[in-house]
Coordinates of C-alpha atoms in Angstrom, one line a residue:
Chain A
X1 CA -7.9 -31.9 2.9
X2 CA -9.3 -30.5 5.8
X3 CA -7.8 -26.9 6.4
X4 CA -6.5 -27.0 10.0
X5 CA -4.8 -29.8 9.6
X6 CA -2.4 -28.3 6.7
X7 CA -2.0 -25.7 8.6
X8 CA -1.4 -27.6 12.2
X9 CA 1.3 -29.6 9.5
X10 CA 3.1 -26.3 8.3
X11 CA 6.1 -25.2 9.9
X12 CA 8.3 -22.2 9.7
X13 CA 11.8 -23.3 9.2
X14 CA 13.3 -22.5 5.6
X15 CA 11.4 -20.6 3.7
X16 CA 11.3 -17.4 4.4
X17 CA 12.7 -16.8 0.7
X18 CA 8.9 -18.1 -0.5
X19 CA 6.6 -16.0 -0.8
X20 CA 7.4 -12.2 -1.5
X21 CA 3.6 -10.9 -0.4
X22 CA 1.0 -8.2 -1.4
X23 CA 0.6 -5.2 0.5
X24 CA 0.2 -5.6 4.4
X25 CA -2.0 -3.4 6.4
X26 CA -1.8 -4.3 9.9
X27 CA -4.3 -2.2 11.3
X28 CA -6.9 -2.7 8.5
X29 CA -6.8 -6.6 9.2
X30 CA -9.5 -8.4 10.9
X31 CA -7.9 -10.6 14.0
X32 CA -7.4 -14.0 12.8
X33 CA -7.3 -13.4 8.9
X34 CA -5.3 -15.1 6.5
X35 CA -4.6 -13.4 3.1
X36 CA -3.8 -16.5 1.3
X37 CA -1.3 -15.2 -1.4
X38 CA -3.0 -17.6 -3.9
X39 CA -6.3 -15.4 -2.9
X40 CA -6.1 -11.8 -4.8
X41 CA -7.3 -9.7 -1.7
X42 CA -10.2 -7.2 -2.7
X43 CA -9.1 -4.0 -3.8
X44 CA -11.9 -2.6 -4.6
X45 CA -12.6 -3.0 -0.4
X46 CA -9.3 -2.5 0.9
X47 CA -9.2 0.6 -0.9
X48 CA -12.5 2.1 -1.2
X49 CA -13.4 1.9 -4.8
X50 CA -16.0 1.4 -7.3
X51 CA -16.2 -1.5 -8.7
X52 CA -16.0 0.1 -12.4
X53 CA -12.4 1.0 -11.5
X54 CA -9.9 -1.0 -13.7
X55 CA -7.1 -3.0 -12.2
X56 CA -3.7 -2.9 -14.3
X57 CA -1.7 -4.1 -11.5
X58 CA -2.3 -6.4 -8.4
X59 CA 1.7 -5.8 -7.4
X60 CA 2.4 -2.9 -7.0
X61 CA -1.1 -1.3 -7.1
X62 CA -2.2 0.1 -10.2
X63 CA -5.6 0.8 -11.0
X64 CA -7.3 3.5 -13.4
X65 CA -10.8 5.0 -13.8
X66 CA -12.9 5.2 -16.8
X67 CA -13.8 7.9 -18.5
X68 CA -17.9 8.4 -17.4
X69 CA -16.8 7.8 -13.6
X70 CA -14.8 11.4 -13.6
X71 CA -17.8 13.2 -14.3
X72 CA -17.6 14.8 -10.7
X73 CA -16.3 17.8 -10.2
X74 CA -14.2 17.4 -7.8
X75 CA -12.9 13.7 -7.6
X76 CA -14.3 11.8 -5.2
X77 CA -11.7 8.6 -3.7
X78 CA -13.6 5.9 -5.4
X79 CA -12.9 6.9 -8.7
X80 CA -9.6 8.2 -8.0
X81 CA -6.7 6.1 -10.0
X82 CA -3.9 4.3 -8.1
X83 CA -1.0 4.4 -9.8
X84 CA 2.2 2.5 -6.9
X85 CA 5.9 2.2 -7.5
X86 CA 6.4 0.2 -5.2
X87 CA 4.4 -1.5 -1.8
X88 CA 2.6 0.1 0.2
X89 CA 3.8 1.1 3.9
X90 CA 3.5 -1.4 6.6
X91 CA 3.8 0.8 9.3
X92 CA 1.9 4.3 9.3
X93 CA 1.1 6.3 12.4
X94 CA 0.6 9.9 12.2
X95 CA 0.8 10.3 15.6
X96 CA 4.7 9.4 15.5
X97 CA 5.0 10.9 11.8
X98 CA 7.6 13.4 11.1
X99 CA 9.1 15.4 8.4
X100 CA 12.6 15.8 7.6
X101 CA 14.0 18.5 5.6
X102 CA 17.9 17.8 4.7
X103 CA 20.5 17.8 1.6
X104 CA 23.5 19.5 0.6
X105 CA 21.9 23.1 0.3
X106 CA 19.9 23.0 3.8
X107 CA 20.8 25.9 6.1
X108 CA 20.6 22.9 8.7
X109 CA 18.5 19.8 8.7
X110 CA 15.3 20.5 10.4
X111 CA 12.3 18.0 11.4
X112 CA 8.4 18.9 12.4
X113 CA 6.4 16.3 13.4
X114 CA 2.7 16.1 11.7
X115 CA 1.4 17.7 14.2
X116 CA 3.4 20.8 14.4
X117 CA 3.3 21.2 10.7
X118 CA -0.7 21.4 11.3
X119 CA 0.2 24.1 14.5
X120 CA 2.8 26.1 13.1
X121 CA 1.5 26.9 9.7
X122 CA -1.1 28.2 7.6
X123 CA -3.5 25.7 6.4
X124 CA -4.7 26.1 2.4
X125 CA -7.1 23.9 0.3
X126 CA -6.6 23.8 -3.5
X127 CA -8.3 21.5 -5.9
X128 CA -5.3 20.1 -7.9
X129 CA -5.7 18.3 -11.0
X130 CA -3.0 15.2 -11.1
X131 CA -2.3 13.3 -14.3
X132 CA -0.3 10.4 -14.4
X133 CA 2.9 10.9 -17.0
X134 CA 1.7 7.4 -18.7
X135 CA -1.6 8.1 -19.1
X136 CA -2.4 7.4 -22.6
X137 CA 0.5 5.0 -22.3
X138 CA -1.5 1.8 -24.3
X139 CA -1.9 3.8 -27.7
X140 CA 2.0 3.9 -28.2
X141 CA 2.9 2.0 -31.8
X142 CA 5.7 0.7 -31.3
X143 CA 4.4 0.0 -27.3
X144 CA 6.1 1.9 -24.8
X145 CA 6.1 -0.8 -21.5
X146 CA 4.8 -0.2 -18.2
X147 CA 1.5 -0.2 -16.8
X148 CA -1.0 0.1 -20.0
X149 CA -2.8 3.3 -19.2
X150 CA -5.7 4.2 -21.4
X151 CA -7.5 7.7 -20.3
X152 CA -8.3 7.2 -16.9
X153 CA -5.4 7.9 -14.5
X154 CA -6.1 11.4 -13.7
X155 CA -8.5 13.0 -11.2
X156 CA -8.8 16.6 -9.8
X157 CA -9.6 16.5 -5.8
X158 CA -9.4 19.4 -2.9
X159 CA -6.1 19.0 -0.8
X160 CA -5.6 20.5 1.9
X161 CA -2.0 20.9 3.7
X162 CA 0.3 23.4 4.4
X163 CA 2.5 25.7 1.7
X164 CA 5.8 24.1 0.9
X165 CA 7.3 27.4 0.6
X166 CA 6.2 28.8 4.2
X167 CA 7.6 25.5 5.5
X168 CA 10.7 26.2 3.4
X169 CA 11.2 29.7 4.4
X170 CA 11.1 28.4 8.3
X171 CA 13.7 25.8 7.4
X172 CA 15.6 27.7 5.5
X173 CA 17.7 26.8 2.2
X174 CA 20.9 28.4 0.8
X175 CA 20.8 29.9 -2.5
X176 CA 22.4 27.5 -4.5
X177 CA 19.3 25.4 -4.2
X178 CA 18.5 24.3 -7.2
X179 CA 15.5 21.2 -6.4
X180 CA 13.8 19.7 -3.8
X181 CA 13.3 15.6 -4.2
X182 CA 11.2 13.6 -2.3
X183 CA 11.4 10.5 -0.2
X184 CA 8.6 8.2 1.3
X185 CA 7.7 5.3 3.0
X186 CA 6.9 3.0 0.0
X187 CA 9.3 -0.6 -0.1
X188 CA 10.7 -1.4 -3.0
X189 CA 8.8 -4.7 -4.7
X190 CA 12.3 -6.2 -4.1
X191 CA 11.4 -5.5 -0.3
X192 CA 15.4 -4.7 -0.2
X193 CA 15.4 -2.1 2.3
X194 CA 18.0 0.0 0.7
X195 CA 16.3 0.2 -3.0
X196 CA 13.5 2.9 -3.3
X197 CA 10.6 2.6 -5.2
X198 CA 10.8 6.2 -6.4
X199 CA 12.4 9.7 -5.3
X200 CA 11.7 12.4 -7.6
X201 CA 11.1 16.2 -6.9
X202 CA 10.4 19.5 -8.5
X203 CA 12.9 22.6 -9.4
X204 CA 12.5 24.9 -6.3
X205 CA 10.7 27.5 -8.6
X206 CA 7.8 24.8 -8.4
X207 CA 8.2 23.8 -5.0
X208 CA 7.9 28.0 -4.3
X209 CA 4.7 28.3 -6.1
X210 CA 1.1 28.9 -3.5
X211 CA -0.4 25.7 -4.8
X212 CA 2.6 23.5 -4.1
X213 CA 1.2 21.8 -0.6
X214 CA 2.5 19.0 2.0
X215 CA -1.5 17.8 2.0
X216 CA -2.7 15.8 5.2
X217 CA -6.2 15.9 4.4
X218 CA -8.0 14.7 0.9
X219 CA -11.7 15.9 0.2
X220 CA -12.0 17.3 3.4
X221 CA -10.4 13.7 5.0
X222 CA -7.5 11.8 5.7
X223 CA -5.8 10.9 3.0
X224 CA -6.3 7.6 2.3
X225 CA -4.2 5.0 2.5
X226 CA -3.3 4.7 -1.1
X227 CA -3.0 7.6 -1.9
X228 CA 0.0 8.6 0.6
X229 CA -1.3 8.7 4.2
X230 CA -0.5 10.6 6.7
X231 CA 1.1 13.3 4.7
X232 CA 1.9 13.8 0.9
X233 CA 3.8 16.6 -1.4
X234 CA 0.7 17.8 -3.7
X235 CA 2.4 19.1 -6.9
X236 CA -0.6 20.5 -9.3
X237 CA -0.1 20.1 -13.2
X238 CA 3.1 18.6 -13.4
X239 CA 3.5 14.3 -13.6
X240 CA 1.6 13.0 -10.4
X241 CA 4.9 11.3 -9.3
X242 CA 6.1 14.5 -8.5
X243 CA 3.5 14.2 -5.3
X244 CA 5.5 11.9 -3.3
X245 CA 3.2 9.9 -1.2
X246 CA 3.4 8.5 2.4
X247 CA 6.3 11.5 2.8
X248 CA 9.0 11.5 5.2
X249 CA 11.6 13.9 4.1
X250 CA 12.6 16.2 1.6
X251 CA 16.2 17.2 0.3
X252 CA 17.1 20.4 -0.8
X253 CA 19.8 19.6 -3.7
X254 CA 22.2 22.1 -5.3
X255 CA 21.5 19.9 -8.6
X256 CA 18.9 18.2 -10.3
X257 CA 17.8 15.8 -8.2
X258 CA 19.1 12.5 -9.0
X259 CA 16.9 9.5 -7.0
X260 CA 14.7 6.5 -8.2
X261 CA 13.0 7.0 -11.5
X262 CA 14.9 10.7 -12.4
X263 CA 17.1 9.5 -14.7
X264 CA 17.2 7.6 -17.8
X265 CA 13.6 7.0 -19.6
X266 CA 11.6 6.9 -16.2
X267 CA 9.2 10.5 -16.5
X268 CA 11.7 11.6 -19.4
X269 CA 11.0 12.2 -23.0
X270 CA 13.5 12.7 -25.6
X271 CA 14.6 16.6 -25.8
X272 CA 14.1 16.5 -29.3
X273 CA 11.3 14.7 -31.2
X274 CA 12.1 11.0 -32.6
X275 CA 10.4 8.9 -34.7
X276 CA 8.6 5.9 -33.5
X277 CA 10.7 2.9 -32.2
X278 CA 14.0 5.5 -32.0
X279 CA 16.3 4.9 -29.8
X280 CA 17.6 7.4 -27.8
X281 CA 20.6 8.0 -25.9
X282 CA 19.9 8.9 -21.9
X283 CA 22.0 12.4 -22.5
X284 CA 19.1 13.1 -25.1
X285 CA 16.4 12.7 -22.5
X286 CA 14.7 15.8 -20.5
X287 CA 12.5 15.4 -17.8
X288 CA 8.8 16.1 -18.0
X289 CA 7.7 18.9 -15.9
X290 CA 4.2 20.7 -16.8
X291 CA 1.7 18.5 -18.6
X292 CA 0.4 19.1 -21.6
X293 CA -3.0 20.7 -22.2
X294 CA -5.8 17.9 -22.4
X295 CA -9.6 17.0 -22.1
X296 CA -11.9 14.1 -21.5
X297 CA -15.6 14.1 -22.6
X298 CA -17.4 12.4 -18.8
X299 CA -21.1 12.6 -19.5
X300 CA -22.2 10.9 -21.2
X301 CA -20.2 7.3 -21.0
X302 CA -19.5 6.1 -24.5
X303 CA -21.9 3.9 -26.5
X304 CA -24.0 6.0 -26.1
X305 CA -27.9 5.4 -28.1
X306 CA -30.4 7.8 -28.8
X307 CA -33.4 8.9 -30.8
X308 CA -33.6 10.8 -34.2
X309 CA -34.0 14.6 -33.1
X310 CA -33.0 14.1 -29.4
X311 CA -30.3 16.8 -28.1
X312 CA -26.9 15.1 -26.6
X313 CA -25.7 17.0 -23.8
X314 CA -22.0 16.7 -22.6
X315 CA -20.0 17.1 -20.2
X316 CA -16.5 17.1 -18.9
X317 CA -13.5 18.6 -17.8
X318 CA -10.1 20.1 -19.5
X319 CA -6.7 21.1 -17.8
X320 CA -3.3 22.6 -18.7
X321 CA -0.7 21.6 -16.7
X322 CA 1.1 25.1 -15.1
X323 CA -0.8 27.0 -17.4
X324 CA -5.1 27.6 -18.0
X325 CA -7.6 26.5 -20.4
X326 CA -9.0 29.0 -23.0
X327 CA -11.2 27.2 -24.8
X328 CA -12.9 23.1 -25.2
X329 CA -14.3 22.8 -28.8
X330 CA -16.3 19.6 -29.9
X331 CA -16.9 17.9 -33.8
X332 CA -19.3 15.3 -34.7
X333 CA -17.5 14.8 -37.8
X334 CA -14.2 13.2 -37.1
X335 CA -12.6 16.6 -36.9
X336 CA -13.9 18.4 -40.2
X337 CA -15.9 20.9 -38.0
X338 CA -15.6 22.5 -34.8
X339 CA -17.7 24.3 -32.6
X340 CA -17.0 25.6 -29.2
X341 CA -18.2 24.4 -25.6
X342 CA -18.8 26.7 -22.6
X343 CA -16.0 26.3 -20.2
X344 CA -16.0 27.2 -16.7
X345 CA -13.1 29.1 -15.4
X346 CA -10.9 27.1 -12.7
X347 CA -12.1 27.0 -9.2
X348 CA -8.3 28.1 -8.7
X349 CA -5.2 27.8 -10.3
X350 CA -4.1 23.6 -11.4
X351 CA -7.6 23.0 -10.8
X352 CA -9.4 21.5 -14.0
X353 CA -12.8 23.4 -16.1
X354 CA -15.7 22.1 -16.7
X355 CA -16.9 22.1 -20.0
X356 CA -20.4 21.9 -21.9
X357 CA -22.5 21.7 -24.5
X358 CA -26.0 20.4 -26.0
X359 CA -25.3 18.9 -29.2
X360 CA -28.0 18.1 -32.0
X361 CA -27.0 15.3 -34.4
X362 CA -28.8 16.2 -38.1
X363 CA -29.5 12.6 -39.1
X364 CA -29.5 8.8 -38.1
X365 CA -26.2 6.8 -38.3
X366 CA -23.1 6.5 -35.8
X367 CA -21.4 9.5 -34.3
X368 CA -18.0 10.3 -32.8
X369 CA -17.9 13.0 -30.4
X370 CA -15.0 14.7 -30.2
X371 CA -12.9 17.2 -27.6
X372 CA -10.3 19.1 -28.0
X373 CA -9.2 21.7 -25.6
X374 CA -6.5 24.9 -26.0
X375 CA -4.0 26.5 -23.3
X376 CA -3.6 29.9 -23.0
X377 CA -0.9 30.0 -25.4
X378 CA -2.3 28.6 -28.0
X379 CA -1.4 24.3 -27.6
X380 CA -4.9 22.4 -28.9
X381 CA -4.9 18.6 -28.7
X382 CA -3.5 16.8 -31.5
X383 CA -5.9 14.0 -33.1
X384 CA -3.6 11.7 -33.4
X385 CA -0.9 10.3 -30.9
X386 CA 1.6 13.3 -30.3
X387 CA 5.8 12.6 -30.0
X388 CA 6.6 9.2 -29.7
X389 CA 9.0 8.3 -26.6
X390 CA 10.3 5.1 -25.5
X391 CA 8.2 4.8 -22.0
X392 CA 4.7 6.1 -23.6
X393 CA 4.3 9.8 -22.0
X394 CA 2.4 12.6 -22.8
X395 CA 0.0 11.2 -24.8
X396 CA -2.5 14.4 -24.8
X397 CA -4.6 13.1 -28.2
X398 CA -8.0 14.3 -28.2
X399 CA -10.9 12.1 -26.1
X400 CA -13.7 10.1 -28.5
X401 CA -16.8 8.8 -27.4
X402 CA -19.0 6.3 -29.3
X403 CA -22.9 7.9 -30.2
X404 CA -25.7 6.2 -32.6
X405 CA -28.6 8.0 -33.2
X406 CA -31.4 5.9 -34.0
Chain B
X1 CA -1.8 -31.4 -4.0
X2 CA -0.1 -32.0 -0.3
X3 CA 3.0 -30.1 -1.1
X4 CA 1.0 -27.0 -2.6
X5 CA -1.2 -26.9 0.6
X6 CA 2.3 -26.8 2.8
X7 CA 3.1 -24.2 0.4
X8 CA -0.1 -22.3 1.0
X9 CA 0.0 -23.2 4.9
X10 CA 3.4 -21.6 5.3
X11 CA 3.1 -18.8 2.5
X12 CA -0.3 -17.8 5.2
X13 CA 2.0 -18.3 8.6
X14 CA 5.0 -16.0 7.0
X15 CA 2.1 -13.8 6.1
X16 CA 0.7 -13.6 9.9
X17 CA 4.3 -13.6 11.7
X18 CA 5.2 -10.3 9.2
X19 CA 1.9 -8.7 10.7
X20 CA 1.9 -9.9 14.4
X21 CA 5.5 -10.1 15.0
X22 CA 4.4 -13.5 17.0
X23 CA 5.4 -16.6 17.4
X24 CA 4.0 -19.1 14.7
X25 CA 3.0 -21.5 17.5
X26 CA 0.9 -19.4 18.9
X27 CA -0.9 -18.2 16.0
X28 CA -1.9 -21.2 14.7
X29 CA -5.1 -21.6 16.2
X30 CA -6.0 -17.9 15.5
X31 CA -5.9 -18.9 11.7
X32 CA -8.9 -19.4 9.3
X33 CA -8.5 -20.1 6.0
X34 CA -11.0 -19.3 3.3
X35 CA -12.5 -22.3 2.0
X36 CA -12.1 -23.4 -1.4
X37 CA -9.0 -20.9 -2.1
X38 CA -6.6 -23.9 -0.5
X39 CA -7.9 -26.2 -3.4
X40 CA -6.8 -24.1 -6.3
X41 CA -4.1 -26.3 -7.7
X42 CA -1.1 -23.7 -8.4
X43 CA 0.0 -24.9 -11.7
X44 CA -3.7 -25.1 -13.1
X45 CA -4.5 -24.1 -16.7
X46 CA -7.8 -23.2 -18.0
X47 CA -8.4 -22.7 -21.1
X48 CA -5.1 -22.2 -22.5
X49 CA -4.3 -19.9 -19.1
X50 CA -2.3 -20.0 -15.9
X51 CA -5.4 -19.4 -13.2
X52 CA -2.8 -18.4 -10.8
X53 CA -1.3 -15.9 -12.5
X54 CA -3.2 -15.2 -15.8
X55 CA -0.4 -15.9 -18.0
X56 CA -0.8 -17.4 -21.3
X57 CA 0.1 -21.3 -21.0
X58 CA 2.8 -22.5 -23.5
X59 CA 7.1 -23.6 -23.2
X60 CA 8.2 -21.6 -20.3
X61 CA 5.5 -21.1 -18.3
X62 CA 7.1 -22.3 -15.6
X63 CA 10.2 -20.4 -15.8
X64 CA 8.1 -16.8 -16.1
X65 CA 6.5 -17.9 -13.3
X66 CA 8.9 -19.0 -11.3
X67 CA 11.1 -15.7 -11.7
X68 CA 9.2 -13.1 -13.4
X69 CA 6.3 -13.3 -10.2
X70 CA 8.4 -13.1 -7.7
X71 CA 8.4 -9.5 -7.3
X72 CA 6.1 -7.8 -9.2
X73 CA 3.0 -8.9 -10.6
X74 CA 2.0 -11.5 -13.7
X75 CA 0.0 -8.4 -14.3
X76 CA 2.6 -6.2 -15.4
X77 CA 3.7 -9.2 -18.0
X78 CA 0.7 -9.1 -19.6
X79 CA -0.4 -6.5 -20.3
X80 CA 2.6 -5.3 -22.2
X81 CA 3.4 -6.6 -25.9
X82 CA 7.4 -6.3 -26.8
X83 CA 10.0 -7.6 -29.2
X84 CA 12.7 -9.4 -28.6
X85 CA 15.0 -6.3 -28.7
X86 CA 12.5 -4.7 -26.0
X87 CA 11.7 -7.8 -23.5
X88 CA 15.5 -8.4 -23.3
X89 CA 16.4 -4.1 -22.6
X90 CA 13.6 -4.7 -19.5
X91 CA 15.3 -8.0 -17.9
X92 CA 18.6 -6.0 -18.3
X93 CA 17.5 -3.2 -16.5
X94 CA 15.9 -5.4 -13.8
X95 CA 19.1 -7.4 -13.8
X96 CA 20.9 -3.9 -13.5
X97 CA 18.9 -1.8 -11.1
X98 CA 16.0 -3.8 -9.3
X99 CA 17.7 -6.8 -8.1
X100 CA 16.6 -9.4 -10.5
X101 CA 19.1 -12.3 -10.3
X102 CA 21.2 -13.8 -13.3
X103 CA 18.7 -16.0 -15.4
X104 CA 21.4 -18.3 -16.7
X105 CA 19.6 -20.6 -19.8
X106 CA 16.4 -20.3 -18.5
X107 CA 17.0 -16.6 -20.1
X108 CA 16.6 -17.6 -23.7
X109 CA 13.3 -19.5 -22.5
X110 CA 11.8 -16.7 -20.8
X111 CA 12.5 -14.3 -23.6
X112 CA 11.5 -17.1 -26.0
X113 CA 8.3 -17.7 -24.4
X114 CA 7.4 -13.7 -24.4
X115 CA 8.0 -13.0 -27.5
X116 CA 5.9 -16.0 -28.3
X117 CA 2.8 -15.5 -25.7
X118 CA 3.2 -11.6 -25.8
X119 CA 4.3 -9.9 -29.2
X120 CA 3.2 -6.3 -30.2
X121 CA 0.2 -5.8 -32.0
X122 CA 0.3 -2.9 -34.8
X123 CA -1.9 -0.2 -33.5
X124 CA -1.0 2.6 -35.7
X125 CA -1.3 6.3 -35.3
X126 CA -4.7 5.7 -34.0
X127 CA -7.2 2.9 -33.1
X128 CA -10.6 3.1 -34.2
X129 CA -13.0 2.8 -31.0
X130 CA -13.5 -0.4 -29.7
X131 CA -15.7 -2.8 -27.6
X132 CA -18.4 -0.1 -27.5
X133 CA -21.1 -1.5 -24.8
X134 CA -24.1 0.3 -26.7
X135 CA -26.6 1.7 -24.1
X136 CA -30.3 4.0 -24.4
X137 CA -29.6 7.5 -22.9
X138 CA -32.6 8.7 -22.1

């Protein structure tokens, strides 16, 4: 069938109900275009990325690095992983965009627009590592569901923005201010107006801390689009869904915070450990605030072939969550022996170190290297899959790549 | 195939009224449609596989389809593995909280058909590595 004339035949009356769509980006769509919703639009394109990135999710937007394309320092948007709640804003224009501070424990609701946030305060550029909660998520036995993370949904880029706490001190918050929750312009998959994707927040204590940023700029740009343009809550070290993207207002609670995906299993692990497959009641569950200490070995990728008496260098970075990394060790034999890399000391704090080291195999055969990094107070990696918890969180286990010496 | 292009004609004309705000009349002639796409039969399987959506053919495609795609993607299906137990906990809390509508008996074919298509696979404490793509470093 000849195309115009379907589409001279189609009319518009009942069916809205149809088709619940991708993402729409007005401004980004050449005059004239149809996205055909049986046509998976290009994300790779739409959203600047390489083509190595992995796609877990088409709707809502999920989509993870591997482990060789983080070998940057400082994480460049094509290898940065998407991880969506919900769809991404139709309507963005930061020179209408506004933040609104409100909540029960607000001296009195107060609103900046963008561009007075930029005038009025001091700018400050950190480089911020953010982990996704799930990362990991697709080694949980019994299987934790949810987007199947393996390694890559973490990345470490400058942000630039304005402290939340010299913002805060302008506003002005009473002291029974207990958190600060976010809220942006994401729809809810449903597309129900009045259902948000997610809402979550950080204890003021966080929110207060130097590093804690309402970002409008991302490697020195905009912030792209999927990654919460005009203006996003950066929250270093702690579960990236604490950096609300595409942010419109904040709430200053006298309580926990208690929007979209606080409560029940979403970003919570049970207080105590369980076994695997345990259920567990919702009173049992806390929420996850600073991530656990953690490495990944980026250079060089995994599979890995080379000659009998050839040195293997590696590289790669480690991280902490609130706290610093003291040490990255690596073994070549599945853990029996260890010997230490040279780590780099953080360009600031939240920011991950880069580690090293040249590595000479003694004979022929196949290799696992091995990383496993320790905090400041003494956490290393575990081997093996830490705490099992029902959604698949935290899983810090040490990072393996695949070498044959030949 | 004539009701599947109306489908796809209308599905594209919702699509451009949401981003112009317009009238449909007058965008028709502004529309082009990508060829080939509008010939991708909707219910075709490939090698035991629903092109459209990636989902595993087998009883109850069509009713996963038909409301399990509606707002989110097949993508979130399949890449999860769950039991019964599990499958049925995630449509009650889409039933409860993300406005997933009452499935009636197409429910016990839906779960029948995941825990069919998309069981868990043992895994253990710790997989050995897998598909390695060996490579010269030089």
């Amino acid at each position: 069938m000849n195309r115009r004339d379907f589409t001279k035949k189609a009319g518009l009356a009942g069916i809205s109900s149809i088709v619940a769509t991708d993402i729409v980006f007005r401004e980004m769509m050449p005059k004239g275009y149809v996205p055909l919703a049986f046509q998976d639009p290009d994300p790779f394109k739409m959203f600047q990325k390489d083509q190595q990135m992995v796609v877990l999710n088409d709707r809502p937007w999920n989509m993870e690095a591997q482990a060789h394309l983080l070998n940057d320092a400082v994480t460049p948007n094509k290898y940065m992983f998407i991880r969506n709640n919900g769809l991404i804003p139709e309507e963005l224009d930061e020179a209408t965009w506004t933040l609104t501070f409100e909540g029960e424990s607000v001296k009195s609701s107060k609103q900046y627009s963008l561009a007075d946030l930029k005038k009025k305060f001091k700018h400050h550029t950190y480089q911020l590592t953010l982990e996704c909660g799930g990362n990991g998520r697709s080694e949980f036995d019994p299987p934790a569901k949810g987007n199947q993370w393996t390694v890559g949904a973490v990345s470490c880029a400058e942000w630039t923005g304005v402290r939340l706490k010299d913002v805060l001190a302008d506003v002005g918050f009473k002291e029974d201010t207990v958190y600060v929750g976010y809220y942006g312009a994401d729809l809810h998959l449903s597309r129900n107006p009045n259902k948000h994707p997610i809402s979550r927040g950080v204890p003021l204590h966080k929110a207060m801390e130097d590093e804690t940023l309402l970002a409008f700029q991302m490697n020195g740009e905009d912030i792209p689009l999927a990654h919460g343009y005009p203006l996003r809550l950066v929250v270093g070290g702690w579960p990236a869904s604490t950096s609300g993207k595409w942010l419109h207002t904040l709430t200053l609670r006298n309580q926990v915070h208690d929007g979209e995906k606080m409560q029940g299993s979403s970003y919570r692990v049970p207080c105590e450990t369980v076994a695997p497959g345990e259920k567990v009641a919702d009173a049992d569950m806390c929420i996850i605030e600073s991530m656990p200490v953690k490495s990944l070995i980026t250079g060089p990728k995994t599979g890995a072939v080379i000659n009998e008496g050839q040195r293997l260098d590696i590289s790669g970075h480690a991280w902490a969550g609130d706290l610093a990394v003291k040490g990255v060790d690596y073994s070549i034999d599945f853990g029996s022996t260890w010997q230490p890399c040279s780590v780099a000391s953080a360009v600031n704090r939240l920011a991950w170190q880069h580690f090293k080291a040249s590595i000479e195999l003694p004979k022929k055969g196949y290799y696992e290297i091995w990383a496993r990094a320790e905090d400041t107070k003494g956490n290393r990696q575990p081997m093996v899959l830490p705490g099992w918890n029902p959604k698949g969180y935290l899983n810090n286990a040490c990072h393996r790549i695949a070498v044959k010496v030949v | 195939m004539t009701g599947m292009a109306v489908l796809l004609a209308l599905t594209a004309l919702v699509i451009m009224a949401r981003y112009l705000n317009r009238p449909s009349e007058l965008l028709e002639e502004e529309i082009q449609v990508e060829e080939g796409a509008a010939d991708l039969d909707p219910n075709a399987v490939v090698n035991g596989v629903h092109v459209r959506t990636g989902l595993v053919d087998g009883p109850g495609l069509t009713e996963v389809v038909n409301n399990c795609t509606t707002c989110h993607s097949a993508k979130l299906v399949t890449q999860n593995r769950m039991g019964e137990e599990q499958w049925n906990a995630t449509i009650r809390w889409m039933q409860e909280t993300q406005g997933l509508w009452d499935l009636g008996q197409n429910h016990t074919v839906i779960v029948n058909y995941l825990i069919t298509q998309y069981p868990p696979i043992k895994k253990g404490r710790r997989a050995p590595l897998s598909n390695i793509e060996w490579y010269d470093l030089k």
